[in-house]
Amino acid sequence: MSSIIQLLPDHVANQIAAGEVVQRPASVVKELLENSVDAGSTDIKLIVKDAGKTLIQVIDNGKGMNVTDSRLCFERHATSKIRHAEDLFALATKGFRGEALASIAAIAHVEMKTKQEQEELGTHIVIEGSKFVSQDVAVLPKGTSFSVKNLFFNIPARRNFLKSDTVEFRHIVDEFERVALAHPNISFVLYHNGSEMFNLPMANQRQRIVGIFGGRTNEKLVPVNESTEIVQIQGFAVKPEFAKKSRGEQFFFVNNRFIKSGYLHHAVMAAYEGLLKDGCQPGYFIYLEVPPNTIDINIHPTKTEIKFDDEHALYAILRSSVKHSLGQFNVAPVLDFERDANLDTPYTYEGKEAILPTVNVDRNFNPFADEKPVKTSGASSSSTYASPAFRKTDRSASWESLYTGLTTATDETEGIDFEKDEVTGSLFNDGDVEQTIHRTYQIHKKYIVSPIKSGMVIIDQKRAHQRILYEQFLKNITVQQGASQQLLFPLVLHYNKTELDLIKEMQAALENTGFVFSEIKEDQIVVSGLPVNTPESEVSILLEELINDLQQEVPDSSFSQTDSIAKSMARSLAVKTGTLLSEKEQDNMVNSLFACKEPDVSPFNKPTFITVSVEDLDKRFAI
């Protein structure tokens, strides 16, 4: 019987490895940028076309490779970072498994140009789908230029799974930001479709954060510094008043490597306890330095998760250091047991005795006396006059005299007919008694119950309002007739460059819903008009959630950007669960819902109402 187990060919094995290493264009960007950092580069350029689907090029001025290394680097598990298994627990570099370049070359057209400083000529290699097309000698500058063209050209199924250019470019920017934040001593430049998106010169940590997220970020940051035997912590926490609904500006770096850790995130959230609004997420940029032998990096294919030897101690140190920084800079409320200097006794009163107050009593004072008492003769200088109360002398009339004459005044008005506000009857003879009956009821500030002929309908007020607003915004954007209310004082909102590009992209659609942008600058926008019934306090939250939805692409598939904008705005402005509605508001919501084209479901394909028939109720009461 022939054997059924056999070794896979190299090109098949490389494509399987690519499934783990290269998930999208951003994965290629991450691997190439990290290789440039490991090469000792001080200047790195990233050039992207069509969100990386057409071209990803990384140019650096690192140490480069010789002819042998430039050919060997595309082999599987070929690396210069480790020699022995023990080296895995003392890593100080980014890539170390030797899978990245082989995986990328298996699914794209790759062109590499590299030259070492001491060499006169460099090497130019072209690979297509793991096949070496050419290898030539060329005149090149010092460093390496790596171009990846037509990603997933030989795996069309994987290419079809890629999202829109907006979403894929957002992932590329995320990877670019993570590498740039981890290495402020390296200058980075990012070009997309010929336009410069980022130009980050060498700087310190704070300047690099401000360079990426905008000038207004500087005032939001609170320094965090702590040094122990277990870990050294540096970085910044964002003030609670600048917390956002999304989890965007949250970065952990361990030994200059970006990681994701829900455990450490919980430690930071615990430090912010009591300072954040419901549903808000704090921003932070935390840099951790730990001994390399106390962590295991090789537990995840993307190396974004790390196993720590002593997580509990790290949790406690991180939580206390962030909380200490928030309190130190008067961000968090603290108990101050120091006494106020203004309340201290002056030193000049140290030898003096306290003077007791004297109480003078006029023993001749009689509140029931008719006349004002006179000053007694021979009284001391400390005696006082009686109170001037009851100065009137004609006190013979009793209090009953105040009410004399009221009976005669009442008698004079007996013949006068006054107009009354009482409603004696209905305006129409055939008045319906049901007009005075409540047609809708609100239950637990969440559901609206309305009777129908066959029973009753129970409506989810939040989902129903989402459907109403969604169709309204969709109509306004399509017809381009959105009503707007002008602001007396325009709103000035600040965003980074990536977010501003998204706002410019959807500016026309937003203006059709009622927004009026009077000015859009490099790091801010000026809003002078809002859609009708949009609270001014909700504008920043609405735009923030809209940007986040477009970056991550709203779930349940949106067929266009217009649809995405309408969905996001409807979700942000809809009535929240727990809002008390008046009877008129309930009736209006019921009528508006059933006037929609698709009242059965919300914009996110969830039911808006259910019906309960009288037969169902009878069955529940049946014995």
XYZ file of C-alpha atoms in Angstrom:
623
model
C 0.000 0.000 0.000
C 1.453 3.365 -1.030
C 2.005 6.062 1.573
C -0.546 8.833 1.781
C 1.572 11.453 3.604
C 3.931 13.562 1.550
C 5.877 16.795 1.858
C 4.313 19.901 0.432
C 6.116 21.763 -2.356
C 7.788 24.987 -1.277
C 5.449 27.269 -3.207
C 2.390 25.615 -1.602
C 3.940 25.812 1.870
C 4.739 29.481 1.297
C 1.138 30.242 0.331
C -0.109 28.475 3.459
C 2.322 30.496 5.575
C 1.146 33.626 3.798
C -2.346 32.911 5.059
C -1.070 33.543 8.597
C 1.467 36.279 7.927
C -0.235 38.292 5.147
C -3.894 38.867 5.898
C -4.217 42.229 4.119
C -1.949 44.964 2.676
C -1.389 46.326 6.184
C 0.344 43.062 7.127
C 2.915 43.620 4.369
C 3.447 47.190 5.549
C 4.069 45.990 9.101
C 6.654 43.371 8.098
C 8.571 45.676 5.744
C 8.657 48.593 8.178
C 9.894 46.350 10.978
C 12.644 44.968 8.714
C 13.757 48.527 7.949
C 13.844 49.344 11.664
C 15.910 46.216 12.372
C 18.345 47.278 9.619
C 19.306 50.349 11.657
C 17.590 52.885 9.389
C 17.218 56.533 10.371
C 14.989 57.517 7.438
C 12.090 55.345 6.193
C 9.637 56.147 3.402
C 6.394 54.261 2.775
C 4.734 54.654 -0.643
C 1.244 53.167 -1.135
C -1.100 53.090 -4.126
C -4.757 52.030 -4.065
C -4.563 51.185 -0.347
C -1.715 48.756 -1.002
C -3.536 46.624 -3.552
C -1.445 47.988 -6.423
C 1.825 48.988 -4.760
C 3.514 48.929 -1.359
C 7.055 50.288 -1.362
C 9.361 50.814 1.622
C 12.629 52.697 1.136
C 15.193 52.934 3.941
C 18.821 53.943 4.477
C 19.743 50.911 6.581
C 22.799 48.696 6.319
C 21.457 46.717 3.335
C 22.440 43.183 2.251
C 25.128 41.586 0.130
C 24.447 39.349 -2.875
C 24.168 36.119 -0.888
C 21.890 37.541 1.796
C 19.642 39.267 -0.731
C 18.910 35.924 -2.365
C 18.743 33.897 0.847
C 16.307 36.236 2.618
C 13.435 34.921 0.455
C 13.895 31.344 1.651
C 11.602 29.953 4.320
C 12.805 30.331 7.912
C 15.913 32.230 6.832
C 16.715 34.894 9.420
C 19.629 36.874 10.805
C 17.976 37.483 14.186
C 18.407 34.129 15.979
C 20.899 31.266 15.945
C 19.720 29.015 18.779
C 16.414 28.198 20.435
C 17.514 30.128 23.535
C 17.636 33.295 21.452
C 13.831 33.281 21.341
C 13.831 34.396 24.994
C 16.316 37.241 24.515
C 14.882 39.005 21.474
C 15.670 42.665 20.853
C 14.482 42.846 17.239
C 11.130 42.805 15.425
C 11.021 39.981 12.892
C 12.834 36.785 13.796
C 11.026 33.789 12.280
C 12.068 34.324 8.669
C 8.596 33.781 7.225
C 7.620 37.271 6.115
C 9.595 37.783 2.891
C 9.024 34.210 1.682
C 5.275 34.556 2.302
C 5.044 37.949 0.593
C 7.010 36.727 -2.439
C 4.602 33.786 -2.800
C 1.521 35.953 -3.366
C 2.805 39.105 -5.094
C 5.246 40.586 -7.582
C 8.272 41.570 -5.540
C 11.165 43.798 -6.537
C 14.072 44.393 -4.155
C 17.025 46.751 -4.496
C 19.672 46.662 -1.791
C 23.261 47.812 -1.252
C 25.672 47.886 1.648
C 27.645 51.018 2.429
C 31.083 49.496 1.781
C 30.039 47.966 -1.545
C 30.256 49.826 -4.850
C 27.341 48.039 -6.511
C 24.081 46.681 -5.211
C 21.699 43.855 -6.071
C 18.402 44.048 -7.961
C 16.076 41.017 -7.608
C 12.644 40.412 -9.181
C 10.352 37.603 -7.921
C 6.833 36.671 -9.053
C 4.922 34.118 -7.036
C 8.025 32.527 -5.416
C 9.756 32.270 -8.810
C 12.992 34.176 -9.317
C 12.619 36.157 -12.530
C 15.921 38.036 -12.512
C 18.917 38.992 -10.395
C 21.170 41.789 -11.606
C 23.898 44.099 -10.414
C 22.871 47.752 -10.203
C 24.095 51.158 -9.069
C 22.068 51.931 -5.957
C 22.200 54.169 -2.879
C 22.876 52.719 0.551
C 19.965 50.828 2.073
C 17.081 48.761 0.757
C 14.064 49.451 -1.445
C 11.351 46.801 -1.289
C 8.385 46.986 -3.710
C 5.326 44.710 -3.484
C 3.007 44.940 -6.502
C -0.334 43.282 -7.301
C -0.897 41.667 -3.916
C -2.781 38.329 -4.076
C -2.495 38.282 -7.883
C -2.363 34.457 -7.873
C -5.028 34.048 -5.134
C -8.065 35.941 -6.446
C -10.290 34.564 -3.675
C -8.131 36.275 -1.047
C -8.156 39.507 -3.035
C -11.952 39.458 -3.171
C -12.090 39.340 0.622
C -10.329 42.703 0.919
C -12.470 45.612 2.057
C -12.823 49.010 0.420
C -9.797 51.248 -0.116
C -10.867 53.458 2.798
C -10.901 50.554 5.243
C -7.697 48.963 3.967
C -5.821 52.264 4.029
C -7.016 52.831 7.579
C -5.366 49.533 8.574
C -2.165 50.621 6.815
C -2.175 53.909 8.720
C -2.684 51.965 11.975
C 0.418 49.862 11.331
C 2.382 52.928 10.252
C 1.397 54.800 13.424
C 2.350 51.863 15.656
C 5.852 51.588 14.217
C 6.335 55.367 14.138
C 5.214 55.774 17.754
C 7.564 53.015 18.905
C 10.589 54.655 17.229
C 10.516 58.467 17.538
C 14.274 58.537 16.803
C 13.548 57.525 13.162
C 11.998 59.854 10.585
C 8.987 58.437 8.710
C 7.163 59.634 5.588
C 3.943 58.164 4.163
C 2.670 58.798 0.619
C -0.702 57.552 -0.652
C -1.622 57.870 -4.313
C 1.023 60.549 -4.775
C -0.014 62.778 -1.860
C 1.940 63.123 1.361
C -0.087 61.917 4.355
C 2.547 62.023 7.125
C 5.989 63.595 7.411
C 7.414 62.821 10.832
C 10.952 64.063 11.578
C 13.110 62.695 14.388
C 11.628 63.740 17.729
C 10.932 62.677 21.295
C 7.907 60.655 22.362
C 5.640 63.616 23.021
C 6.513 65.362 19.756
C 5.927 62.162 17.795
C 2.466 61.711 19.352
C 1.564 65.327 18.563
C 2.933 64.956 15.029
C 0.642 62.006 14.336
C -2.544 63.000 16.167
C -2.515 66.769 15.731
C -1.357 69.860 17.608
C -4.247 69.899 20.082
C -3.145 66.516 21.426
C -0.383 68.171 23.459
C -2.798 69.696 25.956
C -4.541 66.343 26.470
C -1.478 64.413 27.639
C -0.492 63.652 31.224
C 3.034 62.190 31.689
C 3.334 58.734 33.270
C 6.722 57.675 34.687
C 7.593 54.798 36.996
C 10.762 52.769 37.462
C 10.874 49.457 39.333
C 12.905 46.270 39.224
C 10.140 44.538 37.279
C 9.302 47.178 34.694
C 10.093 50.717 33.623
C 7.035 52.660 32.549
C 7.063 55.813 30.448
C 4.454 57.481 28.324
C 1.326 59.543 28.548
C -2.294 59.192 29.592
C -5.064 61.315 28.092
C -7.100 63.498 30.427
C -10.570 62.104 31.236
C -12.438 65.047 29.681
C -10.991 64.085 26.285
C -12.148 60.444 26.453
C -13.893 59.137 23.338
C -16.555 56.578 22.571
C -14.183 54.594 20.364
C -10.992 52.810 21.403
C -8.751 54.582 18.928
C -5.841 56.217 20.739
C -4.803 53.313 22.959
C -1.261 52.033 22.568
C 0.890 49.643 24.579
C 4.554 49.157 23.639
C 6.736 46.499 25.248
C 10.431 46.889 24.428
C 9.459 49.161 21.496
C 7.033 46.588 20.098
C 3.313 47.335 19.805
C 1.125 44.810 21.640
C -2.533 44.250 22.453
C -3.375 43.256 26.012
C -6.851 43.242 27.510
C -5.293 42.580 30.905
C -3.138 45.710 30.857
C -6.013 47.710 29.371
C -8.122 46.714 32.371
C -5.370 48.052 34.649
C -5.532 51.456 32.959
C -9.342 51.443 33.088
C -9.139 50.730 36.820
C -6.927 53.811 37.234
C -9.610 55.932 35.525
C -12.388 54.529 37.714
C -14.900 57.219 38.612
C -13.469 59.737 36.124
C -15.092 58.641 32.854
C -18.604 58.944 31.500
C -20.512 55.791 30.676
C -19.291 54.183 27.466
C -16.203 56.394 27.137
C -12.703 55.024 26.630
C -9.516 56.786 27.797
C -6.561 57.301 25.515
C -3.031 56.329 26.505
C 0.461 55.839 25.082
C 2.298 53.534 27.485
C 5.871 52.358 26.865
C 7.005 49.384 28.977
C 10.604 48.199 29.281
C 11.002 44.699 30.732
C 13.881 42.166 30.678
C 13.619 40.151 27.422
C 13.822 36.853 29.320
C 10.622 37.647 31.246
C 8.340 37.726 28.175
C 7.393 35.337 25.390
C 6.719 37.082 22.072
C 6.281 33.986 19.942
C 2.741 33.058 21.010
C 0.861 34.698 18.126
C 1.563 34.777 14.356
C 1.362 38.573 14.226
C 3.428 38.956 17.411
C 0.937 41.471 18.843
C 0.266 39.391 21.969
C 2.900 38.766 24.634
C 3.011 36.427 27.609
C 4.443 37.988 30.782
C 6.046 36.024 33.605
C 4.490 38.126 36.381
C 1.309 39.709 35.061
C -0.193 40.435 38.482
C 2.708 42.612 39.605
C 2.730 44.391 36.245
C -1.001 45.049 36.574
C -0.616 46.601 40.024
C 2.366 48.767 39.035
C 0.694 50.048 35.863
C -2.573 50.835 37.629
C -0.922 52.707 40.467
C 1.442 54.659 38.191
C -1.368 55.888 35.918
C -3.552 56.758 38.897
C -0.662 58.588 40.559
C -0.051 60.658 37.409
C -3.709 61.602 37.097
C -3.737 62.739 40.726
C -0.355 64.454 40.558
C -1.476 66.737 37.739
C -4.810 67.509 39.431
C -6.772 65.501 36.911
C -8.276 63.085 39.427
C -10.058 64.334 42.574
C -7.905 63.769 45.657
C -8.348 64.258 49.398
C -6.181 67.139 50.631
C -5.634 66.975 54.370
C -3.430 70.092 54.464
C -5.100 72.922 56.360
C -5.799 76.239 54.712
C -3.262 78.845 55.797
C -5.950 81.527 55.825
C -7.689 79.748 58.695
C -4.583 79.639 60.916
C -4.337 81.947 63.974
C -1.887 84.817 63.362
C 1.349 84.700 65.358
C 0.633 88.138 66.929
C -2.293 86.600 68.825
C -0.147 83.901 70.381
C 0.171 85.473 73.878
C -3.272 87.079 74.062
C -6.195 85.726 76.022
C -9.588 85.264 74.522
C -12.114 88.019 75.314
C -15.497 86.654 76.277
C -18.471 88.473 74.715
C -20.834 90.380 77.059
C -24.589 90.120 76.885
C -26.675 93.189 77.794
C -30.301 92.597 78.730
C -32.945 95.337 79.090
C -34.962 94.081 82.023
C -37.570 96.883 81.598
C -38.567 95.767 78.115
C -42.190 94.681 77.827
C -43.383 93.568 74.364
C -47.005 93.984 75.437
C -46.623 97.584 76.547
C -48.687 100.130 74.590
C -46.108 102.867 74.699
C -42.442 102.938 73.952
C -40.463 102.673 77.182
C -38.110 105.485 77.971
C -34.560 105.223 79.020
C -34.222 104.705 82.737
C -32.440 107.326 84.662
C -29.146 106.451 86.156
C -28.640 103.628 83.768
C -25.121 102.720 82.931
C -23.567 103.502 79.609
C -23.969 99.889 78.607
C -27.789 99.909 78.944
C -29.863 100.013 75.771
C -33.265 101.244 74.639
C -36.190 98.917 74.317
C -37.212 97.557 70.996
C -39.189 99.970 68.820
C -41.862 97.355 68.148
C -45.547 98.117 68.650
C -45.230 101.862 68.232
C -48.923 102.369 67.366
C -50.903 103.805 70.261
C -54.359 103.037 68.887
C -54.285 99.355 69.833
C -57.751 99.433 71.359
C -59.235 98.045 68.131
C -59.065 94.294 68.087
C -58.049 92.125 65.176
C -61.687 91.478 64.333
C -61.941 95.038 63.020
C -59.746 94.077 60.079
C -62.545 91.960 58.642
C -65.413 94.432 59.059
C -67.223 95.271 55.858
C -66.447 92.002 54.052
C -70.020 90.743 54.397
C -71.468 93.836 52.769
C -68.980 93.580 49.904
C -70.059 90.023 49.336
C -73.688 91.007 49.246
C -73.021 93.572 46.537
C -71.706 90.901 44.151
C -74.638 88.546 44.416
C -76.358 89.894 41.331
C -73.316 89.677 39.059
C -72.759 86.626 36.799
C -69.109 85.677 36.351
C -67.760 83.888 33.268
C -66.637 80.359 34.059
C -63.923 78.214 32.406
C -65.829 74.980 32.842
C -66.478 72.960 29.691
C -70.163 72.056 29.729
C -70.152 69.814 26.665
C -68.282 68.532 23.642
C -67.592 70.792 20.733
C -69.221 68.189 18.505
C -72.428 66.380 19.363
C -71.108 63.034 18.176
C -67.962 63.216 20.290
C -66.039 59.966 20.667
C -65.280 58.952 24.213
C -62.101 57.208 23.042
C -60.504 60.579 22.325
C -59.751 60.973 26.022
C -58.211 57.507 26.311
C -54.458 57.045 26.044
C -53.675 55.306 22.785
C -50.047 54.506 23.656
C -48.177 53.561 26.800
C -44.456 53.489 27.590
C -43.056 50.544 29.559
C -39.744 50.772 31.442
C -38.742 53.753 29.284
C -37.896 51.271 26.553
C -41.013 49.957 24.827
C -44.128 51.645 23.460
C -47.374 49.661 23.618
C -50.185 50.565 21.264
C -53.546 48.725 20.965
C -54.687 47.404 17.588
C -57.785 45.532 16.471
C -56.293 42.086 16.845
C -54.454 42.814 20.106
C -51.511 45.114 20.707
C -48.165 46.066 19.172
C -45.004 46.478 21.266
C -42.399 48.804 19.726
C -38.718 49.153 20.660
C -38.391 52.948 20.787
C -34.646 53.005 20.038
C -34.795 50.757 16.970
C -37.970 52.426 15.715
C -36.372 55.868 15.914
C -33.277 54.535 14.131
C -35.462 53.363 11.224
C -37.265 56.729 11.086
C -34.055 58.771 11.098
C -32.289 56.413 8.685
C -34.920 56.808 5.974
C -35.096 60.541 6.623
C -31.314 61.031 6.250
C -31.169 58.720 3.248
C -33.878 60.745 1.541
C -32.178 64.066 2.356
C -28.831 62.879 0.995
C -30.407 61.508 -2.179
C -32.696 64.465 -2.854
C -30.086 66.958 -1.530
C -32.679 68.916 0.419
C -31.643 68.506 4.057
C -32.868 71.282 6.356
C -30.259 73.076 8.445
C -30.335 75.219 11.565
C -27.664 77.899 11.803
C -25.529 78.235 14.929
C -25.083 81.585 16.636
C -21.551 80.569 17.658
C -19.876 78.146 15.229
C -18.320 74.972 16.620
C -14.574 74.411 16.203
C -13.658 70.691 16.219
C -10.127 69.292 16.018
C -9.099 66.103 14.181
C -5.917 64.513 12.901
C -5.041 64.417 9.224
C -6.510 60.983 8.510
C -9.841 61.886 10.101
C -9.963 65.189 8.215
C -9.464 63.374 4.923
C -12.477 61.191 5.729
C -14.587 64.248 6.583
C -13.598 65.889 3.285
C -14.522 62.690 1.469
C -18.032 62.643 2.921
C -18.475 66.430 3.122
C -21.038 66.581 0.297
C -23.202 63.857 1.838
C -23.054 65.486 5.283
C -24.036 68.869 3.850
C -27.047 67.262 2.202
C -28.238 66.082 5.636
C -28.025 69.630 7.023
C -24.416 70.146 8.124
C -22.746 73.409 7.109
C -18.922 73.479 7.177
C -17.755 77.061 6.921
C -14.066 76.159 7.068
C -11.835 73.061 6.968
C -8.195 73.630 7.921
C -5.225 71.336 8.443
C -6.237 70.168 11.926
C -9.728 71.541 12.534
C -13.159 72.121 11.034
C -15.641 74.912 11.725
C -19.309 73.849 11.826
C -21.776 76.726 11.409
C -24.957 74.721 10.750
C -26.513 71.464 11.966
C -29.339 69.192 10.822
C -32.690 70.044 12.383
C -33.254 68.568 15.872
C -29.557 67.729 16.254
C -28.279 68.843 19.688
C -25.149 70.951 19.592
C -23.587 68.823 22.347
C -23.943 65.682 20.199
C -22.053 66.972 17.153
C -18.550 65.927 18.197
C -19.784 62.494 19.322
C -21.766 62.039 16.105
C -18.823 62.877 13.832
C -16.466 60.768 15.941
C -18.706 57.696 15.660
C -19.255 58.360 11.959
C -15.508 58.476 11.302
C -14.987 55.316 13.330
C -17.763 53.488 11.431
C -16.330 54.434 8.057
C -12.815 53.427 9.113
C -13.924 50.043 10.392
C -16.781 49.616 7.877
C -20.117 49.217 9.661
C -21.087 45.561 10.178
C -23.971 43.947 8.304
C -22.589 45.275 5.020
C -23.189 48.795 3.741
C -23.571 49.084 -0.006
C -22.404 52.688 -0.253
C -20.878 55.511 1.705
C -24.240 57.295 1.692
C -25.834 54.306 3.369
C -23.014 54.190 5.936
C -23.464 57.868 6.791
C -27.232 57.522 7.162
C -26.849 54.450 9.387
C -24.217 56.017 11.599
C -26.135 59.275 12.057
C -29.363 57.407 12.784
C -27.650 55.312 15.430
C -26.051 58.353 17.084
C -29.138 60.587 17.135
C -31.815 57.995 17.908
C -33.683 58.085 21.215
C -31.770 56.055 23.755
C -33.223 53.360 25.965
C -34.250 54.947 29.259
C -35.614 58.170 27.742
C -39.058 59.177 28.971
C -41.388 60.089 26.107
C -44.565 62.142 26.359
C -47.823 60.852 24.968
C -47.515 63.120 21.958
C -43.967 61.882 21.260
C -45.114 58.279 21.533
C -47.950 58.834 19.053
C -45.624 60.644 16.674
C -43.088 57.812 16.791
C -45.745 55.156 16.139
C -47.198 57.078 13.203
C -43.753 57.878 11.747
C -42.599 54.270 12.054
C -45.494 52.808 10.125
C -45.099 55.535 7.503
C -41.616 54.178 6.705
C -40.944 51.968 3.696
C -39.616 49.128 5.849
C -40.993 49.560 9.373
C -40.402 45.939 10.358
C -36.623 46.149 10.897
C -34.070 48.719 12.036
C -31.235 49.850 9.726
C -29.159 47.080 11.293
C -31.677 44.322 10.442
C -33.150 43.944 13.928
C -36.927 43.817 14.567
C -38.524 47.105 15.578
C -41.811 45.744 16.931
C -43.740 42.598 17.795
C -47.480 41.957 17.867
C -49.419 40.118 20.570
C -52.916 38.984 19.598
C -55.915 38.665 21.885
C -55.863 34.904 21.281
C -52.296 34.753 22.645
C -53.401 36.593 25.750
C -56.397 34.286 26.170
C -54.113 31.280 26.003
C -51.898 32.722 28.730
C -54.924 33.118 31.011
C -56.399 29.737 30.169
C -56.515 27.274 33.051
